Amino acid sequence: MPYLKLSDACLAYGHVPLLDHADFQLDPGERVALIGRNGTGKSSLLAAMAAGSGKGRLDDGEVWVQPGIRVGYVPQEPPFDPAMNVFQAVVSGMGETSALLAEYHDVSHHLAEGQGDHEALLARMDTLQHELEARGAWAYEAQAERVIDRFGLDPEASVGSLSGGQKKRLALAQALAVAPEVLLLDEPTNHLDIAAIEWLENLLIESGVSLFFITHDRSFLDRVCTRIVELDRGKLASFPGSFTQYQQRKEAMLHEESLANARADKLLKEEEVWIRKGVEARRTRAVFRVQRLDKLRAERQARRDRMGKVNLQLDAGDKSGKLVAELEHVNKAFGPRQIVRDFSSRIQRGDKIGLIGPNGAGKTTLLRLILGELQPDSGIVRQGTKMEIAYFDQFRTQLNPDSTLADVISPGSDWVEIGGAKKHVIGYLEDFLFAPERARSPVSSLSGGERNRLLLARLFAKPANVLVLDEPTNDLDIETLELLEELLQNYDGTLFLVSHDRTFLDNVVTQTIAAEGEGRWHEYAGGYSDWASYKAGVAKEASKAKAEVKPAAKAAEPAKPKGDKLSWKEQRELEALPDKIAALEGEQAELSKRLEDPAIYQTDPQAAQKAAERLAQIDDELMELLERWESLEARGGGQG
């Protein structure tokens, strides 16, 4: 029996149908990704599913939810009361019980800190305990505390003080606190750093929860989803398997569709020529041709053409000097916290540099040092010449929500100049898929993806030989992401890219500056995968070296008392350990390979879950065997 089902759903925004008699169902164990172009209605569909059984937010059709199942929903911008603390926000999704749990948590905290009237607090706690026991709410409190700890949040922290990434973790914690069977997630990777995204991937795969989620993160898609559903021109099309398999099938489908449309258009054109010749439609065959022509006209009018591609153009302007920036032994700290420690680098014209590091590591600080906007505490920073810098700000602070789209692109003028040629602002906006009638609409009317597109349009409206892009991929659809990648690959200027999109980094940057902790930054050739492979290799070599520790020579080994020698049984155990470790490592490699195949999550999700659990067990077993090996070798090193 399915968990969720959408039947004959219709939803329109103005004259544009977002859902046109669409059908969908989510079965137990599935992890389904919903993809599509910006503005096609993905978030509206997810919100309608979250609203529960009935018509809800639909114009027509209905949503059916299996009775008794718990559904968790994380919207793109989760609404939280900034005055709440983290614990209150997490339990706020538990209905009437949430207020009692929040008050119990506050009373416990005041008692532990010795705040307030001790006797009154004890009396209130006793009352709350009885009410919570009557509701069977202790399991909810334990679950809330577990997810808060799991997401690395401070239960007493004010929601208003949290960063964007912490608020996203809070929203996920709130959804998981009710132990849902189904999770509905809208752009769960936005505002999370790469380490947090990889952690979330593992959590979602290992939890066994059924997922219906929206994301444009292609690495996340390939790792997590078992099926892809595309929303295109009001219809939902299902593609089992990975994102890579979807791309191959989708390309073939679009080719077939274009051929069919071309054949229909050719036939319509021929029939239009025939009808204009003035042939009297009195015979049966002629009447039939007239009726067929009417049908072809109706079909052509009903056909909704696929949304066009964004026309991205980037003017690099005059070349900057060959040297963009040179840093020698640069240090920067804010109070006791060291952000940059002894960093040296030479950046030249045409370099495409990706900055990788956890949220709060100091990526923006390092960028400002490189570009001369911030002075170092010590060390030398030299800037190049003739630099024209353009910024893309992830928080979109450059966009005034009350300004019109045209004013954002070209304030006080109806024209923009691109590559030396003038273009009307309305035509330029059309290149970024904004209809002419929207040119005078306010920025506040745009979706998140449309705002990112507008910011790119504003950025590219002026020449720049140095581009600084801070999380440009948030909310952009996959097709626009791929076009932006191609544009940046062919860009002649210098690029600084901060992004959590691993595929985007791999496809664009030529070198990486990565945070190594404690203010240390190091340069690596290539993109994210190259850096990750290097780090994995270093970790593997360190583990191998640890496993291959040889006993010291007899002459250097102090004499051991007879009672410390290995017994016959321990000697046999020591000899067998290498084979046991090799067998576990072989099993580990085989399980990892199985879990890399997206098909297993579709055909046998329970097997995938068991494989993930076994992988975790193997890590523990390997550590125990390695420690045992070291212990036995240390004791038996003098035996021959």
XYZ file of C-alpha atoms in Angstrom:
640
model
C 0.000 0.000 0.000
C 1.426 3.431 -0.929
C 2.225 6.014 1.750
C 1.155 9.016 -0.352
C -0.905 9.327 -3.520
C -1.688 12.291 -5.777
C -4.666 11.828 -8.101
C -5.712 13.962 -11.090
C -4.140 17.048 -9.476
C -4.695 20.478 -11.028
C -3.100 23.715 -9.883
C -2.696 26.974 -11.801
C -0.852 30.230 -11.178
C -2.617 32.880 -13.232
C -3.097 31.418 -16.721
C -0.192 28.968 -16.390
C -1.123 25.425 -15.250
C 1.533 24.174 -12.827
C -0.194 20.796 -12.411
C -2.325 19.515 -15.283
C -4.185 16.370 -14.124
C -1.000 14.986 -12.563
C -0.701 11.616 -10.781
C 1.961 10.314 -8.391
C 2.442 7.827 -5.572
C 5.191 7.222 -2.996
C 5.709 3.619 -1.874
C 7.411 2.426 1.348
C 11.215 2.460 1.150
C 11.374 4.782 -1.873
C 13.544 7.896 -2.026
C 12.052 9.963 -4.843
C 13.581 13.201 -6.144
C 11.322 15.824 -7.733
C 13.140 17.890 -10.357
C 12.124 20.502 -12.927
C 12.759 24.031 -14.127
C 12.431 27.002 -11.760
C 8.854 28.252 -11.535
C 7.234 24.994 -12.692
C 5.513 24.428 -9.322
C 7.714 21.903 -7.503
C 7.467 23.630 -4.100
C 3.702 24.080 -4.578
C 3.345 20.347 -5.254
C 5.394 19.437 -2.168
C 3.344 21.836 0.004
C 0.114 20.274 -1.320
C 1.409 16.798 -0.388
C 2.357 18.086 3.082
C -1.119 19.567 3.587
C -2.490 16.025 3.851
C -5.557 14.195 2.630
C -8.129 15.983 0.503
C -7.886 18.795 -2.014
C -5.900 21.055 0.334
C -3.923 23.530 -1.745
C -4.983 22.089 -5.105
C -7.489 23.614 -7.516
C -8.745 20.123 -8.347
C -7.806 16.491 -7.695
C -6.783 15.162 -4.297
C -3.964 13.994 -2.051
C -4.358 10.707 -0.178
C -2.209 9.874 2.865
C -2.177 6.383 4.368
C -4.037 6.656 7.698
C -1.836 6.637 10.785
C 1.524 7.395 9.161
C 3.622 10.334 10.358
C 4.792 12.829 7.725
C 7.638 15.307 8.313
C 7.877 18.401 6.091
C 10.804 20.803 5.704
C 9.972 23.786 3.437
C 12.657 25.742 1.606
C 12.515 28.638 4.090
C 11.235 27.105 7.372
C 9.229 29.577 9.493
C 10.538 29.798 13.073
C 9.806 32.190 15.926
C 13.200 33.864 16.559
C 12.306 34.254 20.246
C 12.154 30.453 20.740
C 15.127 28.395 21.818
C 16.194 25.335 19.814
C 14.428 22.788 22.050
C 11.132 24.705 21.880
C 11.380 24.932 18.090
C 12.082 21.197 17.710
C 9.133 20.079 19.856
C 6.792 22.710 18.364
C 5.856 20.207 15.652
C 4.406 17.744 18.218
C 0.953 19.277 18.551
C -0.527 20.035 21.988
C 2.238 18.090 23.728
C 4.860 20.560 22.463
C 3.920 23.356 24.904
C 4.121 20.978 27.903
C 7.502 19.582 26.789
C 8.906 23.066 26.184
C 7.762 24.246 29.627
C 9.131 21.081 31.303
C 12.486 21.663 29.599
C 12.560 25.313 30.797
C 11.636 24.376 34.389
C 14.362 21.677 34.430
C 16.893 24.185 33.141
C 15.952 26.798 35.796
C 16.224 24.196 38.555
C 19.630 23.023 37.319
C 20.894 26.610 37.189
C 19.388 27.533 40.572
C 17.168 30.210 39.043
C 13.776 31.294 40.428
C 11.686 30.016 43.363
C 12.953 26.464 44.017
C 9.755 25.234 45.749
C 7.448 26.694 43.088
C 9.543 25.178 40.327
C 9.469 21.733 41.965
C 5.692 21.940 42.339
C 5.269 22.941 38.696
C 7.604 20.167 37.557
C 5.549 17.589 39.480
C 2.368 18.810 37.757
C 4.021 18.736 34.330
C 5.377 15.231 34.909
C 1.887 13.900 35.633
C 0.416 15.589 32.531
C 3.200 14.331 30.300
C 2.915 10.788 31.663
C -0.815 10.846 30.975
C -0.083 11.747 27.340
C 2.773 9.210 26.991
C 5.040 12.078 25.948
C 8.381 10.958 27.416
C 9.269 9.115 24.223
C 8.806 12.388 22.300
C 11.143 14.252 24.660
C 13.819 11.571 24.322
C 13.504 11.649 20.535
C 13.768 15.467 20.502
C 16.921 15.374 22.639
C 18.452 12.678 20.388
C 17.930 14.619 17.144
C 19.164 17.898 18.699
C 22.346 16.125 19.741
C 22.624 14.361 16.377
C 22.453 17.677 14.496
C 25.031 19.298 16.793
C 22.681 22.027 18.055
C 22.618 23.798 21.429
C 19.116 23.227 22.904
C 19.284 26.548 24.789
C 20.433 28.659 21.810
C 18.021 31.297 20.512
C 16.617 30.550 17.056
C 17.235 34.177 16.098
C 20.975 33.734 16.686
C 21.347 30.745 14.325
C 23.073 30.886 10.937
C 21.352 29.763 7.720
C 22.986 26.337 7.902
C 22.010 25.907 11.574
C 18.390 26.848 10.807
C 18.325 24.211 8.060
C 19.627 21.635 10.583
C 16.982 22.820 13.048
C 14.214 22.316 10.473
C 15.460 18.791 9.720
C 15.664 18.051 13.474
C 12.087 19.265 13.949
C 10.858 16.984 11.146
C 12.772 13.939 12.455
C 11.680 14.485 16.078
C 8.263 12.975 15.346
C 9.969 9.796 13.965
C 8.229 10.103 10.581
C 7.704 7.284 8.104
C 7.758 9.875 5.288
C 9.941 12.981 4.893
C 9.108 15.780 2.445
C 12.189 17.970 1.904
C 12.418 21.170 -0.169
C 16.062 21.940 -1.086
C 17.558 20.282 2.043
C 21.165 21.010 1.001
C 20.809 24.811 0.760
C 23.024 26.629 3.307
C 24.746 23.381 4.335
C 28.479 22.929 3.803
C 29.854 19.867 1.985
C 30.628 17.913 5.171
C 27.066 18.505 6.433
C 25.589 17.447 3.074
C 27.564 14.188 3.071
C 26.503 13.572 6.672
C 22.846 14.188 5.693
C 23.172 11.784 2.749
C 24.323 8.998 5.075
C 21.604 9.805 7.613
C 18.802 9.645 5.027
C 20.109 6.424 3.454
C 20.652 4.631 6.757
C 17.415 5.807 8.442
C 15.170 3.824 6.071
C 12.631 6.685 5.957
C 10.696 7.165 2.699
C 11.608 10.424 0.967
C 10.030 12.815 -1.513
C 12.426 15.696 -1.974
C 13.408 18.603 -4.225
C 17.061 19.269 -4.953
C 19.283 20.456 -7.794
C 22.438 19.000 -6.196
C 23.427 16.345 -8.748
C 25.856 14.543 -6.427
C 23.131 14.357 -3.745
C 20.665 13.056 -6.354
C 22.968 10.280 -7.545
C 23.782 9.202 -3.991
C 20.321 9.320 -2.382
C 17.463 8.874 -4.844
C 16.042 5.566 -6.040
C 13.673 7.220 -8.537
C 13.416 10.605 -10.247
C 10.118 12.322 -11.015
C 10.227 15.308 -13.362
C 7.604 18.062 -13.372
C 7.472 19.386 -16.921
C 4.638 21.494 -18.363
C 2.180 20.365 -15.709
C 2.830 16.632 -16.073
C 4.813 14.246 -13.846
C 7.098 11.731 -15.571
C 8.781 8.939 -13.596
C 12.328 7.679 -14.253
C 13.511 4.738 -12.099
C 17.201 4.689 -11.180
C 19.909 7.301 -10.803
C 20.176 10.849 -12.106
C 22.704 9.732 -14.734
C 20.237 7.137 -16.068
C 17.503 9.811 -16.085
C 19.656 12.142 -18.221
C 20.164 9.453 -20.861
C 16.457 8.552 -21.049
C 15.349 12.189 -20.973
C 17.606 13.116 -23.899
C 16.106 10.321 -25.992
C 12.544 11.352 -25.028
C 13.117 15.010 -25.955
C 14.541 13.950 -29.320
C 11.476 11.805 -30.044
C 9.148 14.628 -28.917
C 10.817 17.161 -31.208
C 10.528 14.761 -34.181
C 6.833 14.114 -33.453
C 6.125 17.851 -33.127
C 7.971 18.548 -36.380
C 5.867 15.914 -38.189
C 2.643 17.364 -36.757
C 3.650 20.922 -37.718
C 4.501 19.820 -41.275
C 1.123 18.101 -41.655
C -0.685 21.154 -40.263
C 1.146 23.405 -42.720
C 0.146 21.157 -45.674
C -3.505 21.113 -44.593
C -3.534 24.902 -44.131
C -2.295 25.274 -47.747
C -5.011 22.903 -48.950
C -7.853 24.732 -47.181
C -6.721 28.091 -48.587
C -7.027 26.793 -52.186
C -10.779 27.159 -51.824
C -11.646 23.520 -52.437
C -15.322 22.953 -51.691
C -15.641 20.557 -48.778
C -18.786 18.800 -49.945
C -17.624 15.255 -50.562
C -17.014 12.870 -47.667
C -13.227 12.888 -48.143
C -13.092 16.710 -48.199
C -15.270 16.997 -45.086
C -12.942 14.564 -43.342
C -9.918 16.741 -44.236
C -11.618 19.824 -42.826
C -12.371 17.981 -39.585
C -8.763 16.729 -39.392
C -7.491 20.266 -39.907
C -9.642 21.511 -37.010
C -8.239 18.726 -34.851
C -4.616 19.569 -35.815
C -5.207 23.238 -34.990
C -6.654 22.339 -31.583
C -3.740 19.989 -30.813
C -1.178 22.625 -31.815
C -2.867 25.217 -29.600
C -3.036 22.786 -26.661
C 0.629 21.855 -26.996
C 2.752 23.583 -24.380
C 6.225 24.141 -25.760
C 9.141 23.311 -23.526
C 10.562 26.284 -21.639
C 13.523 27.827 -23.468
C 17.095 27.890 -22.243
C 18.695 30.800 -20.458
C 20.897 32.766 -22.883
C 23.984 33.433 -20.751
C 26.638 35.849 -22.018
C 29.565 37.114 -19.979
C 31.795 40.025 -20.989
C 35.266 39.698 -19.426
C 36.087 43.303 -20.464
C 39.718 44.395 -20.628
C 42.291 41.924 -19.404
C 43.637 42.367 -15.898
C 47.362 42.219 -15.223
C 48.951 38.771 -15.345
C 49.223 38.772 -11.539
C 45.869 38.934 -9.746
C 47.115 38.518 -6.172
C 50.150 37.278 -4.275
C 50.077 36.380 -0.576
C 53.147 35.675 1.564
C 52.842 34.225 5.087
C 49.497 35.952 5.692
C 47.840 35.771 9.119
C 44.425 37.040 10.203
C 42.584 36.588 13.500
C 39.430 37.968 15.074
C 40.007 38.049 18.821
C 41.349 34.671 19.986
C 40.183 32.887 16.813
C 42.765 32.404 14.069
C 41.021 32.514 10.662
C 44.097 32.457 8.375
C 47.448 31.103 9.550
C 50.683 31.499 7.568
C 49.027 31.271 4.128
C 50.996 31.874 0.916
C 49.688 31.744 -2.660
C 50.149 33.270 -6.109
C 46.997 33.739 -8.221
C 47.296 34.559 -11.919
C 44.917 35.771 -14.607
C 42.637 32.976 -15.827
C 42.851 30.860 -12.659
C 39.537 29.316 -11.603
C 39.724 28.746 -7.864
C 37.241 26.899 -5.655
C 37.160 27.548 -1.907
C 36.161 24.563 0.230
C 35.561 24.525 3.968
C 32.866 24.153 6.629
C 30.503 27.028 7.373
C 32.332 29.551 9.550
C 35.817 28.422 8.444
C 36.550 31.881 7.020
C 36.131 31.480 3.235
C 34.745 35.017 2.886
C 37.553 36.432 5.072
C 40.186 34.741 2.901
C 38.548 36.105 -0.255
C 38.541 39.647 1.149
C 42.231 39.316 1.989
C 43.031 38.122 -1.540
C 41.093 41.004 -3.123
C 42.576 43.648 -0.802
C 39.317 44.483 0.969
C 40.748 43.381 4.315
C 44.227 43.959 5.671
C 46.165 41.044 7.220
C 47.472 41.132 10.799
C 50.870 40.127 9.399
C 52.326 38.991 6.107
C 52.219 40.612 2.661
C 49.353 40.824 0.128
C 50.002 42.243 -3.347
C 47.110 42.987 -5.747
C 47.335 42.982 -9.512
C 46.354 45.828 -11.838
C 43.334 46.680 -14.023
C 40.985 44.434 -12.033
C 37.228 44.857 -12.587
C 35.513 42.759 -9.916
C 31.901 41.524 -9.920
C 30.291 39.807 -6.902
C 27.502 37.268 -6.607
C 26.186 37.342 -3.036
C 24.504 34.157 -1.730
C 22.202 36.220 0.521
C 21.041 38.387 -2.436
C 21.562 41.594 -0.417
C 22.160 43.398 -3.723
C 18.472 42.923 -4.627
C 15.993 45.501 -3.303
C 12.674 43.621 -2.955
C 10.705 46.769 -3.896
C 12.663 47.454 -7.114
C 11.364 46.270 -10.481
C 13.296 43.698 -12.488
C 14.177 46.322 -15.111
C 15.520 48.747 -12.466
C 17.728 46.004 -10.988
C 19.352 45.381 -14.393
C 19.653 48.946 -15.658
C 18.571 51.652 -13.171
C 17.437 54.829 -14.923
C 17.866 53.418 -18.442
C 16.065 51.088 -20.839
C 19.282 49.759 -22.337
C 22.194 47.563 -21.309
C 25.509 47.165 -23.136
C 26.831 43.614 -23.558
C 30.135 43.056 -25.355
C 29.997 46.516 -26.912
C 26.439 46.093 -28.284
C 23.321 47.766 -26.845
C 20.290 45.684 -25.955
C 16.882 46.691 -24.600
C 16.437 45.704 -20.983
C 13.224 43.761 -21.730
C 14.994 41.687 -24.397
C 17.897 41.112 -22.020
C 15.506 39.876 -19.316
C 13.940 37.515 -21.863
C 17.401 35.928 -22.299
C 17.075 34.949 -18.615
C 13.523 33.565 -19.123
C 11.635 36.573 -17.699
C 8.519 37.347 -19.779
C 8.195 40.980 -21.011
C 5.140 41.591 -18.805
C 7.239 40.783 -15.707
C 9.874 43.469 -16.384
C 7.941 45.935 -14.207
C 7.130 43.392 -11.475
C 8.813 43.809 -8.062
C 11.683 41.567 -7.005
C 9.553 40.399 -4.055
C 7.282 38.490 -6.494
C 10.103 36.166 -7.591
C 10.871 32.663 -6.353
C 14.296 31.801 -4.928
C 15.524 30.363 -8.229
C 14.210 33.360 -10.181
C 16.036 35.737 -7.820
C 19.263 33.881 -8.454
C 18.653 34.146 -12.194
C 18.006 37.892 -11.843
C 21.201 38.322 -9.832
C 23.153 36.509 -12.561
C 21.545 38.795 -15.154
C 22.608 41.842 -13.142
C 26.106 40.440 -12.662
C 26.606 39.725 -16.369
C 25.214 43.105 -17.495
C 28.591 44.733 -16.763
C 32.088 43.689 -17.896
C 34.253 42.031 -15.240
C 37.633 40.329 -15.468
C 37.416 38.944 -11.890
C 34.279 37.073 -10.816
C 33.521 36.263 -7.181
C 30.620 33.803 -6.925
C 29.394 32.972 -3.409
C 26.999 29.976 -3.572
C 25.608 30.814 -7.044
C 23.972 27.377 -7.434
C 21.343 27.693 -4.660
C 17.825 27.265 -6.120
C 18.986 27.165 -9.765
C 17.481 24.341 -11.825
C 19.771 21.694 -13.272
C 19.545 22.908 -16.871
C 20.559 26.460 -15.890
C 23.372 25.042 -13.727
C 24.795 23.170 -16.698
C 24.622 26.301 -18.886
C 26.349 28.353 -16.166
C 29.066 25.693 -15.940
C 29.697 25.916 -19.679
C 29.826 29.722 -19.523
C 32.370 29.720 -16.669
C 34.499 27.056 -18.358
C 34.891 29.408 -21.338
C 35.346 32.574 -19.240
C 38.707 34.276 -19.910
C 38.899 36.114 -16.596
C 39.742 34.979 -13.067
C 37.118 33.149 -11.022
C 36.724 32.670 -7.266
C 33.960 30.174 -6.491
C 32.492 29.316 -3.086
C 30.033 26.442 -3.491
C 28.703 23.332 -1.754
C 27.769 21.803 -5.142
C 30.446 19.134 -5.612
C 29.589 18.447 -9.272
C 29.651 22.188 -10.080
C 33.083 22.551 -8.447
C 34.438 19.553 -10.372
C 33.171 20.900 -13.696
C 34.393 24.498 -13.275
C 37.470 25.021 -11.083
C 41.095 24.221 -11.942
C 42.466 24.482 -8.416
C 41.129 24.355 -4.871
C 41.958 26.188 -1.653
C 40.700 24.062 1.241
C 40.363 24.764 4.966
C 42.403 22.280 7.002
C 41.385 23.515 10.480
C 42.897 25.947 12.993
C 43.239 28.649 10.341
C 45.362 26.564 7.976
C 44.579 26.662 4.245
C 46.234 24.597 1.508
C 46.111 24.656 -2.295
C 45.358 21.562 -4.397
C 45.185 20.992 -8.146
C 41.758 20.161 -9.582
C 38.249 20.279 -8.157
C 36.391 18.784 -5.208
C 36.795 15.121 -6.243
C 40.542 15.561 -6.701
C 40.830 17.080 -3.226
C 38.596 14.389 -1.673
C 40.601 11.596 -3.379
C 43.856 13.075 -2.118
C 42.546 13.328 1.468
C 41.164 9.773 1.298
C 44.538 8.529 0.035
C 46.382 10.267 2.875
C 43.987 8.748 5.414
C 44.383 5.285 3.847
C 48.178 5.512 3.914
C 48.096 6.577 7.570
C 45.820 3.628 8.409
C 48.046 1.250 6.435
C 51.177 2.508 8.172
C 49.511 1.988 11.524
C 48.549 -1.585 10.600
C 52.048 -2.402 9.395
C 53.901 -1.351 12.531
C 56.858 -3.763 12.794
C 58.235 -5.004 16.110
C 61.499 -3.419 17.139
C 64.758 -5.340 16.650
C 65.672 -7.790 19.398
C 68.783 -5.855 20.375
C 66.733 -2.704 20.978
C 63.999 -4.512 22.884
C 64.417 -4.667 26.633
C 64.219 -8.137 28.097
C 60.698 -9.153 29.081
C 59.871 -11.264 32.055
C 58.820 -14.799 31.219
C 55.290 -14.155 32.410
C 54.795 -11.489 29.641
C 55.481 -13.821 26.696
C 52.644 -14.830 24.366
C 50.976 -18.133 25.021
C 50.665 -20.675 22.218
C 47.025 -19.667 21.735
C 47.903 -15.939 21.571
C 50.673 -16.649 19.042
C 48.190 -18.457 16.774
C 45.746 -15.519 17.211
C 48.457 -13.038 16.173
C 49.304 -15.082 13.058
C 45.621 -15.221 12.047
C 44.945 -11.480 12.464
C 46.278 -10.291 9.040
C 43.937 -12.714 7.230
C 40.973 -11.618 9.344
C 41.702 -7.943 8.647
C 42.117 -8.635 4.911
C 38.783 -10.508 4.849
C 36.983 -7.610 6.571
C 38.554 -5.074 4.216
C 37.433 -7.190 1.262
C 33.881 -7.332 2.606
C 34.042 -3.577 3.229
C 35.053 -2.899 -0.405
C 32.311 -5.199 -1.748
C 29.585 -3.540 0.379
C 30.770 -0.061 -0.604
C 30.574 -1.040 -4.271
C 27.038 -2.400 -3.805
C 25.869 0.787 -2.094
C 27.309 2.906 -4.924
C 24.819 1.230 -7.309
C 21.529 3.240 -7.187
C 19.552 0.186 -8.369
C 19.782 -1.513 -4.963
C 17.811 1.301 -3.318
C 14.966 0.744 -5.747
C 14.914 -3.045 -6.021
C 15.755 -3.950 -2.413
C 15.846 -0.970 0.004
C 15.994 -3.304 3.040
C 19.159 -4.915 1.673
C 20.660 -1.462 1.189
C 19.889 -0.568 4.792
C 21.405 -3.822 6.072
C 24.515 -3.240 3.954
C 24.946 0.262 5.403
C 24.555 -1.112 8.948
C 27.109 -3.856 8.226
C 29.592 -1.256 6.939
C 29.372 0.579 10.252
C 29.962 -2.719 12.135
C 33.011 -3.491 9.992
C 34.610 -0.165 10.938
C 34.285 -1.057 14.622
C 35.536 -4.619 14.101
C 38.567 -3.449 12.101
C 39.511 -0.989 14.828
C 39.272 -3.733 17.479
C 41.420 -6.126 15.422
C 44.060 -3.471 14.716
C 44.269 -2.570 18.410
C 44.523 -6.264 19.323
C 47.296 -6.741 16.732
C 49.300 -3.842 18.157
C 48.858 -5.184 21.699
C 49.984 -8.738 20.823
C 52.925 -7.544 18.688
C 54.096 -5.228 21.457
C 54.107 -8.133 23.917
C 55.477 -10.793 21.560
C 58.023 -8.693 19.698
C 60.965 -10.528 21.328
C 59.735 -14.018 20.499
C 61.201 -15.932 17.616
